[in-house]
């Protein structure tokens, strides 16, 4: 059973428009969420994160929104650029207390969404 | 700053041959280290993680094993490769912060 889901395997967006990538999770013990960007034949690079005590975190063109009641988070890229074309992975982690001790601070990744920004 | 060295970048091995992928880290001490695999068209699957020297936890039963002989060294091995072992293998570390940092990966093709 997938604990972290990204139901859209791919997404195409026009340059300059907004890209919205979605992620859902099932485990309520997750309290820290991350987005990674991956180009072919390279390791994923960290993009942005959010703690469960917040509902929004912004870094330049990237904003992550967290809806804990819905167990849903999303990554917004505004404006989208061709260089943003990559696979985006959502990841969840349990960093505090019991969850950390039991999960060993591991990260559970979603299957990824391939974003294509068209010029 | 934390850096991860992973090699080789690409590897083609015949079925039944052994495997050894090495990962070393710099700029941090006592990190949590991870081996992930990205199979074609799939997400990142956690294979092993280690919280210290000689401490290995396996997430999924498989044909692979891992070892951590030194604080900053994490090795992924197999005695006999299977075709299904093909994939993109990633070493990652988690240091003092809450993010994981990944190496450049090894593309393994078993033929």
mmCIF file of N, CA and C in Angstrom, chain A residues 32 34 36 38-46 49 87 89 93 95 102-112, chain B residues 32 34 36 38 41-46 49 51 59 88 90 93-95 97-105 107:
data_model
loop_
_atom_site.group_PDB
_atom_site.id
_atom_site.type_symbol
_atom_site.label_atom_id
_atom_site.label_comp_id
_atom_site.label_asym_id
_atom_site.label_seq_id
_atom_site.Cartn_x
_atom_site.Cartn_y
_atom_site.Cartn_z
ATOM 1 N N UNK A 32 6.586 15.877 8.272
ATOM 2 C CA UNK A 32 7.503 16.732 7.516
ATOM 3 C C UNK A 32 7.468 16.264 6.078
ATOM 4 N N UNK A 34 8.576 16.963 1.852
ATOM 5 C CA UNK A 34 9.610 17.547 1.014
ATOM 6 C C UNK A 34 9.259 17.345 -0.457
ATOM 7 N N UNK A 36 11.292 17.035 -4.179
ATOM 8 C CA UNK A 36 12.571 16.871 -4.848
ATOM 9 C C UNK A 36 12.340 16.951 -6.349
ATOM 10 N N UNK A 38 14.108 15.954 -10.081
ATOM 11 C CA UNK A 38 15.098 15.027 -10.624
ATOM 12 C C UNK A 38 15.161 15.125 -12.137
ATOM 13 N N UNK A 39 16.398 15.343 -12.614
ATOM 14 C CA UNK A 39 16.662 15.278 -14.055
ATOM 15 C C UNK A 39 17.131 13.865 -14.392
ATOM 16 N N UNK A 40 16.988 13.456 -15.644
ATOM 17 C CA UNK A 40 17.430 12.110 -16.037
ATOM 18 C C UNK A 40 18.889 11.875 -15.697
ATOM 19 N N UNK A 41 19.191 10.677 -15.235
ATOM 20 C CA UNK A 41 20.556 10.234 -14.945
ATOM 21 C C UNK A 41 21.235 11.075 -13.873
ATOM 22 N N UNK A 42 20.448 11.757 -13.055
ATOM 23 C CA UNK A 42 21.024 12.499 -11.934
ATOM 24 C C UNK A 42 20.274 12.146 -10.659
ATOM 25 N N UNK A 43 20.906 12.405 -9.519
ATOM 26 C CA UNK A 43 20.207 12.214 -8.265
ATOM 27 C C UNK A 43 19.206 13.325 -8.028
ATOM 28 N N UNK A 44 18.165 13.056 -7.263
ATOM 29 C CA UNK A 44 17.187 14.106 -6.937
ATOM 30 C C UNK A 44 17.832 15.228 -6.135
ATOM 31 N N UNK A 45 17.373 16.427 -6.358
ATOM 32 C CA UNK A 45 17.840 17.569 -5.578
ATOM 33 C C UNK A 45 16.685 18.131 -4.771
ATOM 34 N N UNK A 46 17.002 18.501 -3.566
ATOM 35 C CA UNK A 46 15.990 19.040 -2.672
ATOM 36 C C UNK A 46 15.492 20.379 -3.186
ATOM 37 N N UNK A 49 10.544 22.319 1.444
ATOM 38 C CA UNK A 49 9.939 21.440 2.437
ATOM 39 C C UNK A 49 8.911 22.218 3.259
ATOM 40 N N UNK A 87 11.271 15.399 -13.311
ATOM 41 C CA UNK A 87 10.373 14.582 -12.502
ATOM 42 C C UNK A 87 10.398 15.137 -11.081
ATOM 43 N N UNK A 89 9.356 14.586 -7.163
ATOM 44 C CA UNK A 89 8.984 13.593 -6.159
ATOM 45 C C UNK A 89 8.525 14.296 -4.884
ATOM 46 N N UNK A 93 8.173 12.360 5.811
ATOM 47 C CA UNK A 93 9.057 11.869 6.856
ATOM 48 C C UNK A 93 8.408 12.097 8.212
ATOM 49 N N UNK A 95 9.649 13.130 11.753
ATOM 50 C CA UNK A 95 10.864 13.629 12.395
ATOM 51 C C UNK A 95 10.738 13.752 13.909
ATOM 52 N N UNK A 102 10.511 5.146 15.547
ATOM 53 C CA UNK A 102 10.036 3.943 14.900
ATOM 54 C C UNK A 102 10.296 3.923 13.394
ATOM 55 N N UNK A 103 10.354 5.064 12.815
ATOM 56 C CA UNK A 103 10.574 5.105 11.375
ATOM 57 C C UNK A 103 12.031 5.398 11.033
ATOM 58 N N UNK A 104 12.855 5.646 12.049
ATOM 59 C CA UNK A 104 14.273 5.866 11.776
ATOM 60 C C UNK A 104 14.531 7.069 10.909
ATOM 61 N N UNK A 105 13.615 8.028 10.960
ATOM 62 C CA UNK A 105 13.758 9.233 10.156
ATOM 63 C C UNK A 105 13.895 8.909 8.683
ATOM 64 N N UNK A 106 13.197 7.909 8.231
ATOM 65 C CA UNK A 106 13.242 7.569 6.823
ATOM 66 C C UNK A 106 12.320 8.467 6.030
ATOM 67 N N UNK A 107 12.555 8.460 4.731
ATOM 68 C CA UNK A 107 11.734 9.223 3.827
ATOM 69 C C UNK A 107 10.948 8.264 2.955
ATOM 70 N N UNK A 108 9.679 8.512 2.814
ATOM 71 C CA UNK A 108 8.853 7.720 1.918
ATOM 72 C C UNK A 108 8.525 8.593 0.721
ATOM 73 N N UNK A 109 8.877 8.120 -0.449
ATOM 74 C CA UNK A 109 8.702 8.897 -1.664
ATOM 75 C C UNK A 109 7.472 8.457 -2.441
ATOM 76 N N UNK A 110 6.863 9.428 -3.099
ATOM 77 C CA UNK A 110 5.820 9.115 -4.054
ATOM 78 C C UNK A 110 6.437 8.647 -5.358
ATOM 79 N N UNK A 111 5.620 8.213 -6.318
ATOM 80 C CA UNK A 111 6.125 7.678 -7.576
ATOM 81 C C UNK A 111 6.635 8.730 -8.544
ATOM 82 N N UNK A 112 6.342 9.999 -8.254
ATOM 83 C CA UNK A 112 6.845 11.078 -9.099
ATOM 84 C C UNK A 112 5.845 11.534 -10.141
ATOM 85 N N UNK B 32 22.665 9.526 8.889
ATOM 86 C CA UNK B 32 21.831 8.418 8.435
ATOM 87 C C UNK B 32 22.109 8.255 6.940
ATOM 88 N N UNK B 34 21.290 6.037 3.261
ATOM 89 C CA UNK B 34 20.208 5.303 2.614
ATOM 90 C C UNK B 34 20.656 4.812 1.246
ATOM 91 N N UNK B 36 18.549 3.874 -2.211
ATOM 92 C CA UNK B 36 17.269 3.847 -2.899
ATOM 93 C C UNK B 36 17.473 3.261 -4.289
ATOM 94 N N UNK B 38 15.507 3.435 -8.125
ATOM 95 C CA UNK B 38 14.451 3.912 -9.004
ATOM 96 C C UNK B 38 14.409 2.978 -10.207
ATOM 97 N N UNK B 41 10.217 3.868 -14.749
ATOM 98 C CA UNK B 41 8.824 4.271 -14.623
ATOM 99 C C UNK B 41 8.260 4.206 -13.215
ATOM 100 N N UNK B 42 9.127 4.063 -12.245
ATOM 101 C CA UNK B 42 8.633 3.951 -10.869
ATOM 102 C C UNK B 42 9.308 4.982 -9.981
ATOM 103 N N UNK B 43 8.791 5.142 -8.806
ATOM 104 C CA UNK B 43 9.345 6.107 -7.869
ATOM 105 C C UNK B 43 10.584 5.580 -7.196
ATOM 106 N N UNK B 44 10.922 6.214 -6.093
ATOM 107 C CA UNK B 44 12.118 5.845 -5.348
ATOM 108 C C UNK B 44 11.750 4.843 -4.257
ATOM 109 N N UNK B 45 12.356 3.698 -4.320
ATOM 110 C CA UNK B 45 12.085 2.652 -3.341
ATOM 111 C C UNK B 45 13.254 2.557 -2.378
ATOM 112 N N UNK B 46 12.968 2.678 -1.091
ATOM 113 C CA UNK B 46 14.011 2.559 -0.080
ATOM 114 C C UNK B 46 14.417 1.103 0.056
ATOM 115 N N UNK B 49 18.673 1.291 5.039
ATOM 116 C CA UNK B 49 19.129 2.492 5.712
ATOM 117 C C UNK B 49 20.015 2.101 6.882
ATOM 118 N N UNK B 51 21.857 3.780 10.500
ATOM 119 C CA UNK B 51 21.986 4.896 11.440
ATOM 120 C C UNK B 51 23.375 4.933 12.070
ATOM 121 N N UNK B 59 14.530 -2.679 4.083
ATOM 122 C CA UNK B 59 13.129 -2.334 3.943
ATOM 123 C C UNK B 59 12.349 -3.361 3.143
ATOM 124 N N UNK B 88 18.204 2.381 -11.318
ATOM 125 C CA UNK B 88 19.033 3.532 -10.989
ATOM 126 C C UNK B 88 19.156 3.561 -9.466
ATOM 127 N N UNK B 90 20.527 5.007 -5.901
ATOM 128 C CA UNK B 90 20.869 6.298 -5.317
ATOM 129 C C UNK B 90 21.252 6.125 -3.856
ATOM 130 N N UNK B 93 22.049 10.782 2.122
ATOM 131 C CA UNK B 93 22.400 10.979 3.525
ATOM 132 C C UNK B 93 21.445 11.969 4.156
ATOM 133 N N UNK B 94 21.284 11.821 5.431
ATOM 134 C CA UNK B 94 20.539 12.789 6.217
ATOM 135 C C UNK B 94 21.426 13.178 7.378
ATOM 136 N N UNK B 95 21.833 14.429 7.381
ATOM 137 C CA UNK B 95 22.741 14.897 8.404
ATOM 138 C C UNK B 95 22.002 15.541 9.548
ATOM 139 N N UNK B 97 20.260 18.282 9.485
ATOM 140 C CA UNK B 97 18.995 18.889 9.100
ATOM 141 C C UNK B 97 17.925 17.849 8.892
ATOM 142 N N UNK B 98 16.854 18.264 8.296
ATOM 143 C CA UNK B 98 15.737 17.351 8.076
ATOM 144 C C UNK B 98 15.610 16.930 6.627
ATOM 145 N N UNK B 99 16.495 17.387 5.750
ATOM 146 C CA UNK B 99 16.425 16.974 4.358
ATOM 147 C C UNK B 99 17.395 15.831 4.098
ATOM 148 N N UNK B 100 17.074 15.047 3.102
ATOM 149 C CA UNK B 100 18.002 14.033 2.613
ATOM 150 C C UNK B 100 18.679 14.584 1.365
ATOM 151 N N UNK B 101 19.950 14.299 1.236
ATOM 152 C CA UNK B 101 20.710 14.731 0.076
ATOM 153 C C UNK B 101 21.161 13.502 -0.690
ATOM 154 N N UNK B 102 21.039 13.575 -1.997
ATOM 155 C CA UNK B 102 21.306 12.416 -2.830
ATOM 156 C C UNK B 102 22.612 12.541 -3.597
ATOM 157 N N UNK B 103 23.209 11.368 -3.853
ATOM 158 C CA UNK B 103 24.334 11.316 -4.767
ATOM 159 C C UNK B 103 23.841 11.353 -6.199
ATOM 160 N N UNK B 104 24.786 11.245 -7.133
ATOM 161 C CA UNK B 104 24.444 11.355 -8.546
ATOM 162 C C UNK B 104 23.843 10.073 -9.110
ATOM 163 N N UNK B 105 23.941 9.000 -8.383
ATOM 164 C CA UNK B 105 23.302 7.769 -8.821
ATOM 165 C C UNK B 105 24.182 6.867 -9.666
ATOM 166 N N UNK B 107 23.614 3.976 -12.688
ATOM 167 C CA UNK B 107 22.702 3.285 -13.601
ATOM 168 C C UNK B 107 23.224 1.867 -13.792
#
